[in-house]
Short mmCIF file of C-alpha atoms and ligand atoms in Angstrom, two decimals:
data_model
loop_
_atom_site.label_atom_id
_atom_site.label_comp_id
_atom_site.label_asym_id
_atom_site.label_seq_id
_atom_site.Cartn_x
_atom_site.Cartn_y
_atom_site.Cartn_z
CA MET A 1 -33.76 85.13 40.31
CA VAL A 2 -32.90 81.93 38.74
CA GLU A 3 -35.15 79.21 39.38
CA GLN A 4 -34.32 75.67 40.60
CA PRO A 5 -34.54 73.53 37.87
CA TYR A 6 -35.57 70.55 40.02
CA GLN A 7 -38.00 71.07 43.13
CA TYR A 8 -37.32 68.13 45.30
CA ARG A 9 -40.05 67.49 47.55
CA ARG A 10 -40.51 64.19 50.05
CA ARG A 11 -43.60 62.21 48.81
CA GLU A 12 -45.03 59.63 51.04
CA LEU A 13 -45.87 56.61 49.05
CA ALA A 14 -48.75 55.53 49.04
CA GLU A 15 -51.18 52.22 47.37
CA PRO A 16 -53.84 53.20 45.05
CA ASP A 17 -57.13 51.91 46.17
CA TRP A 18 -57.80 49.00 44.03
CA ARG A 19 -61.29 48.67 44.93
CA ARG A 20 -61.99 52.16 43.24
CA LEU A 21 -61.85 49.34 40.29
CA PRO A 22 -65.13 47.83 39.81
CA GLY A 23 -63.97 43.95 38.82
CA TRP A 24 -62.04 44.40 42.31
CA ALA A 25 -64.24 46.07 44.55
CA GLY A 26 -65.09 42.98 46.58
CA VAL A 27 -61.52 42.21 47.09
CA THR A 28 -59.90 42.04 50.06
CA ALA A 29 -56.60 43.18 51.68
CA ALA A 30 -55.34 39.40 52.51
CA GLU A 31 -56.50 38.53 49.14
CA TRP A 32 -54.23 41.55 47.65
CA GLU A 33 -51.42 40.88 49.72
CA SER A 34 -51.36 37.15 48.27
CA ALA A 35 -48.70 36.32 45.28
CA GLN A 36 -51.54 33.56 44.54
CA TRP A 37 -54.09 35.52 44.38
CA GLN A 38 -52.26 38.38 42.06
CA ARG A 39 -51.06 35.29 39.74
CA ALA A 40 -54.38 34.01 39.55
CA HIS A 41 -55.97 37.73 38.68
CA CYS A 42 -53.28 38.74 35.98
CA VAL A 43 -54.59 40.41 33.59
CA LYS A 44 -54.01 38.89 29.85
CA ASN A 45 -56.42 40.41 26.80
CA THR A 46 -58.69 42.93 26.65
CA ARG A 47 -61.72 40.50 27.57
CA GLN A 48 -59.84 40.50 31.43
CA LEU A 49 -59.45 44.11 31.27
CA ARG A 50 -62.59 44.86 30.65
CA ALA A 51 -63.61 42.88 33.82
CA VAL A 52 -61.44 45.17 35.75
CA VAL A 53 -62.57 48.15 34.52
CA GLY A 54 -66.24 47.72 34.11
CA GLY A 55 -67.04 50.07 31.32
CA GLY A 56 -64.60 52.79 32.49
CA LEU A 57 -61.95 52.38 29.06
CA ARG A 58 -64.10 53.33 26.30
CA GLU A 59 -64.16 51.39 23.19
CA ASP A 60 -61.49 52.76 20.90
CA PHE A 61 -59.27 52.55 23.48
CA LEU A 62 -59.72 48.93 23.50
CA ALA A 63 -59.15 48.61 20.04
CA ASP A 64 -56.74 50.42 19.89
CA LEU A 65 -55.11 47.92 22.54
CA GLU A 66 -55.84 44.64 20.30
CA ARG A 67 -54.70 46.42 16.99
CA ASP A 68 -51.28 46.51 18.81
CA GLN A 69 -51.27 42.88 19.68
CA ARG A 70 -52.46 41.84 16.43
CA GLU A 71 -49.56 44.24 14.21
CA GLN A 72 -47.24 45.32 16.88
CA ALA A 73 -46.38 44.22 19.50
CA THR A 74 -43.50 42.12 20.42
CA MET A 75 -45.03 40.92 23.71
CA SER A 76 -47.79 38.88 24.76
CA MET A 77 -50.77 40.86 27.60
CA LEU A 78 -49.59 40.29 31.11
CA ILE A 79 -49.77 42.58 34.05
CA PRO A 80 -50.58 41.45 37.38
CA PRO A 81 -52.75 43.57 39.64
CA GLN A 82 -50.50 45.30 42.00
CA MET A 83 -49.12 47.25 38.72
CA LEU A 84 -52.16 47.60 36.75
CA ASN A 85 -53.75 49.59 40.00
CA THR A 86 -50.48 52.22 39.33
CA ILE A 87 -51.92 53.00 36.51
CA ALA A 88 -54.19 56.23 37.21
CA PRO A 89 -53.98 56.11 40.36
CA ASP A 90 -56.41 58.80 41.67
CA VAL A 91 -58.98 58.78 38.61
CA PRO A 92 -61.77 56.52 39.07
CA ALA A 93 -63.66 53.81 36.82
CA SER A 94 -66.74 55.79 36.32
CA CYS A 95 -64.89 59.34 35.94
CA ALA A 96 -65.25 60.93 32.55
CA SER A 97 -61.69 61.34 31.74
CA PHE A 98 -61.18 57.51 32.31
CA THR A 99 -60.01 56.52 29.25
CA ASP A 100 -57.29 59.95 27.94
CA ALA A 101 -55.91 59.14 32.20
CA TRP A 102 -55.42 55.73 30.61
CA TYR A 103 -53.76 57.02 27.36
CA ALA A 104 -51.38 59.36 29.65
CA ASP A 105 -50.26 57.21 32.36
CA PRO A 106 -46.37 56.33 32.24
CA VAL A 107 -47.08 52.84 33.38
CA ARG A 108 -50.15 52.14 30.66
CA ARG A 109 -47.47 53.56 28.32
CA TYR A 110 -44.83 50.86 28.28
CA MET A 111 -47.04 47.86 29.28
CA LEU A 112 -50.00 47.82 27.84
CA PRO A 113 -48.49 49.94 24.12
CA VAL A 114 -51.55 50.86 21.85
CA PHE A 115 -51.24 51.26 18.49
CA SER A 116 -51.41 54.79 17.86
CA ASP A 117 -49.15 55.15 20.59
CA ARG A 118 -46.03 53.88 17.89
CA GLU A 119 -44.67 55.87 15.69
CA PRO A 120 -46.39 55.75 12.13
CA GLN A 121 -43.30 56.12 9.74
CA TRP A 122 -41.01 54.48 11.51
CA PRO A 123 -41.99 52.51 14.01
CA SER A 124 -39.33 50.30 13.99
CA HIS A 125 -35.66 51.38 13.09
CA PRO A 126 -34.39 50.27 9.99
CA CYS A 127 -31.42 48.46 12.18
CA ALA A 128 -33.44 46.88 14.53
CA GLN A 129 -33.54 43.14 15.57
CA ARG A 130 -34.72 40.73 17.74
CA ASP A 131 -31.57 40.14 19.45
CA SER A 132 -30.93 43.32 19.43
CA LEU A 133 -27.85 42.97 22.06
CA HIS A 134 -26.73 39.42 20.46
CA GLU A 135 -26.81 37.97 23.20
CA ALA A 136 -27.32 33.95 22.08
CA GLU A 137 -24.35 34.66 19.64
CA MET A 138 -22.79 35.22 22.52
CA TRP A 139 -23.61 32.06 24.82
CA ALA A 140 -20.71 29.90 26.26
CA VAL A 141 -23.71 27.45 27.36
CA GLU A 142 -26.96 27.95 26.02
CA GLY A 143 -28.67 30.65 27.93
CA LEU A 144 -25.35 32.11 29.32
CA THR A 145 -23.88 35.00 27.96
CA HIS A 146 -20.46 35.45 28.73
CA ARG A 147 -20.38 39.58 27.08
CA TYR A 148 -17.68 41.00 29.43
CA PRO A 149 -14.36 39.37 30.69
CA THR A 150 -15.49 38.83 34.59
CA LYS A 151 -19.15 38.76 34.44
CA VAL A 152 -22.41 36.90 32.94
CA LEU A 153 -26.33 36.65 32.69
CA ALA A 154 -27.81 33.58 33.98
CA GLU A 155 -31.31 33.51 31.52
CA LEU A 156 -32.58 30.88 33.64
CA LEU A 157 -35.50 30.83 31.89
CA PRO A 158 -38.08 32.29 29.57
CA THR A 159 -40.99 33.56 31.24
CA CYS A 160 -41.86 36.48 33.86
CA PRO A 161 -44.54 37.56 36.23
CA GLN A 162 -45.29 40.59 33.64
CA TYR A 163 -44.45 41.22 30.30
CA CYS A 164 -43.15 44.86 29.28
CA GLY A 165 -43.81 46.10 25.81
CA HIS A 166 -40.36 46.92 25.19
CA CYS A 167 -38.04 43.97 26.45
CA THR A 168 -35.02 43.79 25.30
CA ARG A 169 -35.25 40.15 25.42
CA MET A 170 -38.85 40.06 22.76
CA ASP A 171 -36.46 37.66 21.05
CA LEU A 172 -37.13 34.78 23.77
CA VAL A 173 -38.85 36.32 26.96
CA GLY A 174 -42.55 35.28 26.96
CA ASN A 175 -45.47 34.00 24.61
CA PRO A 176 -45.70 34.19 20.42
CA THR A 177 -47.81 36.92 19.42
CA ALA A 178 -49.52 37.56 16.58
CA THR A 179 -46.15 39.07 14.64
CA VAL A 180 -43.34 37.26 16.77
CA ASP A 181 -42.72 33.69 17.28
CA LYS A 182 -39.87 32.97 20.28
CA HIS A 183 -37.17 31.29 20.51
CA LYS A 184 -37.01 28.33 22.54
CA PHE A 185 -34.38 26.81 24.61
CA GLY A 186 -33.33 23.74 22.97
CA LEU A 187 -32.00 22.02 26.24
CA ALA A 188 -34.06 20.71 29.30
CA ARG A 189 -34.10 23.48 32.21
CA GLU A 190 -32.01 20.89 34.34
CA ASP A 191 -29.49 19.96 31.75
CA ARG A 192 -29.23 23.58 30.68
CA LEU A 193 -28.69 24.99 34.72
CA ALA A 194 -26.06 22.14 34.53
CA ALA A 195 -24.11 23.17 32.09
CA MET A 196 -24.25 27.37 33.12
CA LEU A 197 -22.90 26.01 36.59
CA ASP A 198 -19.94 23.39 35.01
CA TYR A 199 -19.10 26.04 32.91
CA LEU A 200 -18.63 28.96 35.54
CA ARG A 201 -16.66 25.75 37.74
CA ARG A 202 -14.29 25.88 34.94
CA THR A 203 -13.63 29.65 34.45
CA PRO A 204 -12.37 30.92 37.30
CA GLY A 205 -12.02 34.77 35.58
CA VAL A 206 -15.76 35.18 35.87
CA ARG A 207 -16.76 36.64 39.55
CA ASP A 208 -19.91 38.20 38.86
CA VAL A 209 -22.98 35.81 37.67
CA VAL A 210 -26.32 38.00 37.18
CA VAL A 211 -29.18 35.29 37.83
CA SER A 212 -31.84 36.43 35.11
CA GLY A 213 -34.29 35.35 32.74
CA GLY A 214 -37.09 36.31 32.38
CA ASP A 215 -37.78 37.08 36.03
CA VAL A 216 -36.29 35.01 38.81
CA ALA A 217 -39.88 35.31 40.49
CA ASN A 218 -41.27 32.77 38.36
CA LEU A 219 -38.59 29.89 38.98
CA PRO A 220 -39.86 28.04 41.97
CA TRP A 221 -37.89 28.70 44.83
CA PRO A 222 -36.53 25.45 45.64
CA ARG A 223 -35.22 25.58 42.07
CA LEU A 224 -33.58 28.90 42.46
CA GLU A 225 -32.70 28.38 45.74
CA SER A 226 -30.45 25.49 44.90
CA PHE A 227 -28.84 27.03 42.10
CA VAL A 228 -27.82 29.89 43.95
CA SER A 229 -26.72 27.51 46.57
CA ALA A 230 -24.42 25.82 43.98
CA LEU A 231 -22.95 29.11 42.86
CA LEU A 232 -22.27 29.83 46.58
CA GLU A 233 -19.87 26.83 45.94
CA ILE A 234 -17.81 28.29 43.31
CA GLU A 235 -14.52 30.45 45.04
CA SER A 236 -14.67 32.35 42.26
CA VAL A 237 -17.59 33.61 42.39
CA ARG A 238 -18.11 36.80 43.81
CA ASP A 239 -21.39 39.07 43.23
CA ILE A 240 -24.07 37.30 42.53
CA ARG A 241 -26.79 39.65 41.46
CA LEU A 242 -30.74 38.27 41.20
CA ALA A 243 -32.89 39.96 38.44
CA SER A 244 -36.68 40.57 39.63
CA LYS A 245 -39.12 43.29 37.98
CA ALA A 246 -41.47 41.11 40.94
CA LEU A 247 -39.73 42.93 43.41
CA MET A 248 -41.90 45.62 41.85
CA GLY A 249 -44.57 44.53 39.66
CA LEU A 250 -45.59 41.34 42.26
CA PRO A 251 -44.20 42.22 45.65
CA GLN A 252 -46.23 39.86 47.25
CA HIS A 253 -43.83 36.91 45.72
CA TRP A 254 -40.61 38.37 47.72
CA LEU A 255 -42.81 38.96 50.61
CA SER A 256 -43.95 34.98 51.04
CA ALA A 257 -42.73 33.27 53.96
CA GLN A 258 -41.09 30.84 51.84
CA VAL A 259 -39.18 33.28 49.75
CA GLN A 260 -38.10 35.28 52.71
CA ALA A 261 -36.97 32.59 54.59
CA GLY A 262 -34.78 31.34 51.85
CA MET A 263 -33.42 34.49 51.33
CA ALA A 264 -32.59 34.49 54.75
CA ARG A 265 -30.60 30.97 54.30
CA LEU A 266 -28.72 32.11 50.86
CA ALA A 267 -27.71 35.66 52.61
CA THR A 268 -26.30 33.90 55.40
CA THR A 269 -24.42 31.00 53.41
CA ALA A 270 -23.46 34.31 51.45
CA ARG A 271 -22.00 36.77 54.00
CA SER A 272 -20.35 33.69 55.16
CA ARG A 273 -19.14 33.23 52.01
CA GLY A 274 -18.07 36.49 51.97
CA VAL A 275 -20.12 37.22 48.33
CA SER A 276 -21.99 39.83 47.49
CA LEU A 277 -25.70 39.27 47.29
CA ALA A 278 -28.24 41.75 45.94
CA ILE A 279 -31.38 42.11 44.31
CA HIS A 280 -31.48 44.37 40.99
CA THR A 281 -35.47 45.62 40.18
CA HIS A 282 -36.69 47.61 37.45
CA VAL A 283 -38.55 50.60 37.92
CA ASN A 284 -39.53 52.72 35.11
CA ALA A 285 -42.21 55.53 37.38
CA ALA A 286 -42.09 57.02 40.94
CA GLN A 287 -46.10 56.17 40.75
CA SER A 288 -44.82 51.99 40.47
CA VAL A 289 -43.03 52.58 44.55
CA THR A 290 -46.13 51.59 46.31
CA PRO A 291 -46.25 50.53 49.95
CA LEU A 292 -45.83 46.84 49.01
CA VAL A 293 -42.65 47.81 46.97
CA ALA A 294 -41.37 49.17 49.63
CA SER A 295 -41.86 46.08 52.49
CA ALA A 296 -40.82 43.26 49.66
CA ALA A 297 -37.29 45.67 49.84
CA ARG A 298 -37.29 46.21 53.46
CA ALA A 299 -37.72 42.02 53.58
CA MET A 300 -34.70 41.38 51.42
CA PHE A 301 -32.53 43.88 53.39
CA GLU A 302 -33.84 42.35 56.40
CA ALA A 303 -33.21 38.97 55.11
CA GLY A 304 -29.37 39.83 54.90
CA VAL A 305 -29.27 41.55 51.31
CA ARG A 306 -26.12 43.16 50.34
CA ASP A 307 -28.33 45.78 48.19
CA VAL A 308 -31.19 46.11 46.03
CA ARG A 309 -30.93 48.35 43.18
CA ASN A 310 -32.69 49.39 40.35
CA GLN A 311 -31.99 49.58 36.57
CA GLY A 312 -34.66 51.65 34.91
CA VAL A 313 -34.97 52.05 30.90
CA LEU A 314 -35.06 55.09 30.21
CA LEU A 315 -38.81 55.57 27.87
CA ARG A 316 -40.19 58.69 25.99
CA GLY A 317 -43.84 59.22 27.19
CA VAL A 318 -43.00 57.48 30.42
CA ASN A 319 -40.03 59.03 32.01
CA ALA A 320 -37.74 60.77 30.27
CA SER A 321 -37.68 64.18 31.17
CA ALA A 322 -35.29 65.16 34.46
CA SER A 323 -37.78 65.51 36.73
CA ARG A 324 -39.42 62.37 36.14
CA LEU A 325 -36.66 60.67 36.60
CA LEU A 326 -34.85 62.63 39.63
CA ASP A 327 -39.13 62.21 41.17
CA LEU A 328 -38.45 58.17 40.27
CA CYS A 329 -35.06 57.94 42.01
CA PHE A 330 -36.16 59.66 45.30
CA ALA A 331 -39.13 57.92 45.30
CA LEU A 332 -36.92 54.51 45.35
CA LEU A 333 -34.09 55.79 47.87
CA ASP A 334 -36.71 57.67 50.23
CA GLY A 335 -39.65 55.59 50.22
CA ALA A 336 -38.33 52.15 49.82
CA GLY A 337 -34.17 52.04 50.50
CA ILE A 338 -34.04 51.15 46.47
CA MET A 339 -30.54 52.49 45.31
CA PRO A 340 -30.85 54.16 41.77
CA TYR A 341 -28.36 52.62 39.78
CA TYR A 342 -28.57 52.42 35.73
CA PHE A 343 -31.53 53.85 33.68
CA TYR A 344 -30.69 52.10 30.11
CA MET A 345 -31.37 53.79 26.76
CA CYS A 346 -34.22 51.35 25.32
CA ASP A 347 -32.55 48.37 22.75
CA MET A 348 -33.20 48.66 19.38
CA ILE A 349 -35.64 46.03 19.22
CA PRO A 350 -38.69 46.30 16.29
CA GLY A 351 -41.54 48.31 17.23
CA ALA A 352 -39.26 50.80 19.96
CA GLU A 353 -39.67 53.99 17.88
CA HIS A 354 -41.81 55.76 19.53
CA TRP A 355 -40.33 55.06 22.96
CA ARG A 356 -36.51 55.57 22.41
CA VAL A 357 -34.43 58.88 22.89
CA THR A 358 -31.60 60.33 21.10
CA LEU A 359 -28.19 59.80 22.14
CA GLY A 360 -27.87 63.83 22.68
CA GLU A 361 -31.28 63.61 24.57
CA ALA A 362 -29.76 61.22 27.23
CA GLN A 363 -26.76 62.91 27.55
CA ASP A 364 -28.55 66.17 28.24
CA LEU A 365 -30.45 63.85 31.15
CA GLN A 366 -27.57 62.91 32.92
CA SER A 367 -26.50 66.61 33.23
CA ALA A 368 -29.67 67.66 34.16
CA MET A 369 -30.17 65.00 36.86
CA MET A 370 -26.38 65.85 38.47
CA GLY A 371 -26.61 66.91 41.72
CA TYR A 372 -29.52 66.52 42.66
CA LEU A 373 -29.05 62.76 44.59
CA PRO A 374 -26.25 62.08 46.73
CA GLY A 375 -23.26 60.61 44.63
CA TYR A 376 -23.01 57.18 45.41
CA ALA A 377 -27.31 57.08 44.72
CA THR A 378 -26.88 59.11 41.09
CA PRO A 379 -27.82 56.38 38.53
CA ARG A 380 -25.79 56.65 35.43
CA LEU A 381 -27.37 56.80 31.90
CA VAL A 382 -26.18 54.24 29.36
CA CYS A 383 -26.15 52.92 25.81
CA ASP A 384 -26.23 48.77 25.52
CA VAL A 385 -24.24 48.80 22.72
CA PRO A 386 -24.46 45.92 20.24
CA TYR A 387 -21.18 44.03 20.47
CA VAL A 388 -19.78 45.84 23.09
CA GLY A 389 -21.75 46.66 26.32
CA LYS A 390 -22.81 49.40 28.21
CA ARG A 391 -21.30 52.53 27.89
CA TRP A 392 -21.78 55.46 29.65
CA VAL A 393 -24.22 57.92 27.35
CA HIS A 394 -21.18 60.55 28.13
CA GLN A 395 -18.74 57.85 25.81
CA ALA A 396 -19.31 58.21 22.63
CA ALA A 397 -15.97 58.05 20.85
CA ARG A 398 -18.44 60.55 17.62
CA HIS A 399 -21.69 61.14 16.89
CA ASP A 400 -23.10 62.52 13.31
CA THR A 401 -26.37 64.14 14.28
CA THR A 402 -27.31 64.23 11.11
CA ARG A 403 -27.72 60.66 10.82
CA GLY A 404 -28.12 59.53 13.75
CA ILE A 405 -25.56 57.40 14.29
CA SER A 406 -22.49 57.17 17.19
CA TYR A 407 -19.76 55.33 17.55
CA TRP A 408 -18.22 53.67 20.59
CA THR A 409 -15.41 51.33 20.77
CA LYS A 410 -14.21 49.03 23.84
CA ASN A 411 -11.71 47.69 25.60
CA TYR A 412 -12.61 44.02 26.25
CA VAL A 413 -12.47 40.99 24.04
CA THR A 414 -15.46 38.24 23.84
CA ALA A 415 -15.01 34.78 22.37
CA LEU A 416 -16.37 36.56 19.24
CA GLU A 417 -13.39 38.27 18.92
CA SER A 418 -10.60 35.90 20.04
CA GLY A 419 -8.10 36.74 16.62
CA ASP A 420 -9.89 39.70 15.41
CA ASP A 421 -6.97 42.16 15.69
CA LEU A 422 -9.40 44.90 14.88
CA ALA A 423 -11.39 44.63 18.19
CA LEU A 424 -10.21 47.53 20.03
CA SER A 425 -9.86 50.11 17.50
CA ARG A 426 -13.11 49.16 15.33
CA GLU A 427 -15.89 51.55 15.81
CA TYR A 428 -19.35 49.99 16.83
CA PRO A 429 -22.02 52.06 15.97
CA TYR A 430 -25.72 52.55 17.46
CA TYR A 431 -28.48 54.63 16.03
CA ASP A 432 -30.47 57.56 17.12
CA PRO A 433 -35.01 57.05 15.92
CA VAL A 434 -34.95 58.35 12.39
CA HIS A 435 -37.81 60.50 13.30
CA LEU A 436 -36.20 62.70 15.65
CA LEU A 437 -33.47 63.37 12.80
CA PRO A 438 -33.50 66.29 10.78
CA ALA A 439 -35.06 66.40 7.80
CA ASP A 440 -32.01 66.06 5.43
CA GLY A 441 -30.94 62.61 8.03
CA GLN A 442 -34.40 61.07 7.76
CA GLU A 443 -34.01 61.47 3.49
CA TRP A 444 -30.09 59.80 3.66
CA TRP A 445 -32.25 56.95 5.70
CA ARG A 446 -35.43 56.90 3.42
CA ALA A 447 -32.75 56.27 0.62
CA GLN A 448 -31.18 53.56 1.99
CA ALA A 449 -34.14 52.08 3.11
CA ARG A 450 -34.64 51.47 -0.88
CA ARG A 451 -31.72 50.23 -1.27
CA PRO A 452 -32.20 47.21 0.60
CA GLY A 453 -28.96 44.84 2.08
CA LEU A 454 -27.00 48.31 2.93
CA VAL A 455 -26.67 49.22 6.33
CA ALA A 456 -24.63 52.66 7.64
S1 SF4 B 501 -39.58 41.64 33.43
FE1 SF4 B 501 -37.75 42.33 32.16
S2 SF4 B 501 -37.45 40.25 30.96
FE2 SF4 B 501 -39.31 40.28 31.90
S3 SF4 B 501 -40.85 41.14 30.10
FE3 SF4 B 501 -39.79 42.72 31.48
S4 SF4 B 501 -38.14 43.83 30.73
FE4 SF4 B 501 -38.23 41.63 29.30
#
């Protein structure tokens, strides 16, 4: 008898009881459901974390966290109560295993990375870069990345209500950390947003705008509504996607009366003009999908958005197994009506090697997920190849598994390649984590590292 590799079970969503944490023992449901209360009580340092968990976390864990902030972190600490409450949801802070449960927890592993999580020998890949996707090089105007022929990414602001340890935009997003200073926009926000709209008005080939950041939940609602309203006035724009991890991390924001009413106005206009208005969120673990997250998604559907889709990130120790990915997809789909859409391989930013998987692992995961979810809700696992863009993980032209280098081609040119006759035939490299390579591959990289300036 052959066992089914994955067993589907319908799970009821549950909001973990925040009152199990000593610092929030007296917090009422009304406070918890207030976006203002959530924002005011975000945890930004170990002192605040201690105050929430009481004596629950051992000192060695807190020292591990502080060491990471001092020596490795590319993102500063910022986690809303809603997200923190989903860490080790079933273990009371008074339990002896509380710290161990935190060490092992998937949400903790990417939102509050500790020094001992990092890969000791190769914490960063030799080819890692701060702006690993070279988005700033492709800015048509400041903050507007024009990488694909028909679509653009508009980075409206450089902040989020939560900071993820693996953030791809670590170059730009968030506060400086002990080791990473952040790039600053040169133009004032109003001038930058006006320049974006001006570019889109004179570039009718762009039909699809990802309105992002950062996280649009950090833009004052009237400012976001006026930017999206201006986009809706541009006849050539047919797709608008608002990027907000806060739909999961701070669902209270999307449930506020002001935001619901504003989204209803935007969705009505979008529908009348035949434009698809959707929300893209970022959920990496099934336990993050709680009833409040489902309510926020439902509120957006009731406001009239076309869809709410999830773009997760494939992270070792968080979700890099078929069962975890499928559990997450079913929680999104069954519990919240959120469409599983993409899982990106974690980008090659500094400090990410312990999270990253090899291309071969990603291909195996994609294959293992096929056939369980409806076809329309089966997410694609994609590799965002520098200078190329998103490619399905099975699209590599070739893959040297000893040195961990895959080679990719592209089928469109960006402004960067105009005049480059080889743009469509060149192979662009992407790299597996060195510590996962066979011994001769690792030795090859050690030799490379001894010869500065040489990159494969
Ligand atoms: S929400 Fe997105 S932009 Fe913000 S820190 Fe997380 S990954 Fe980066």
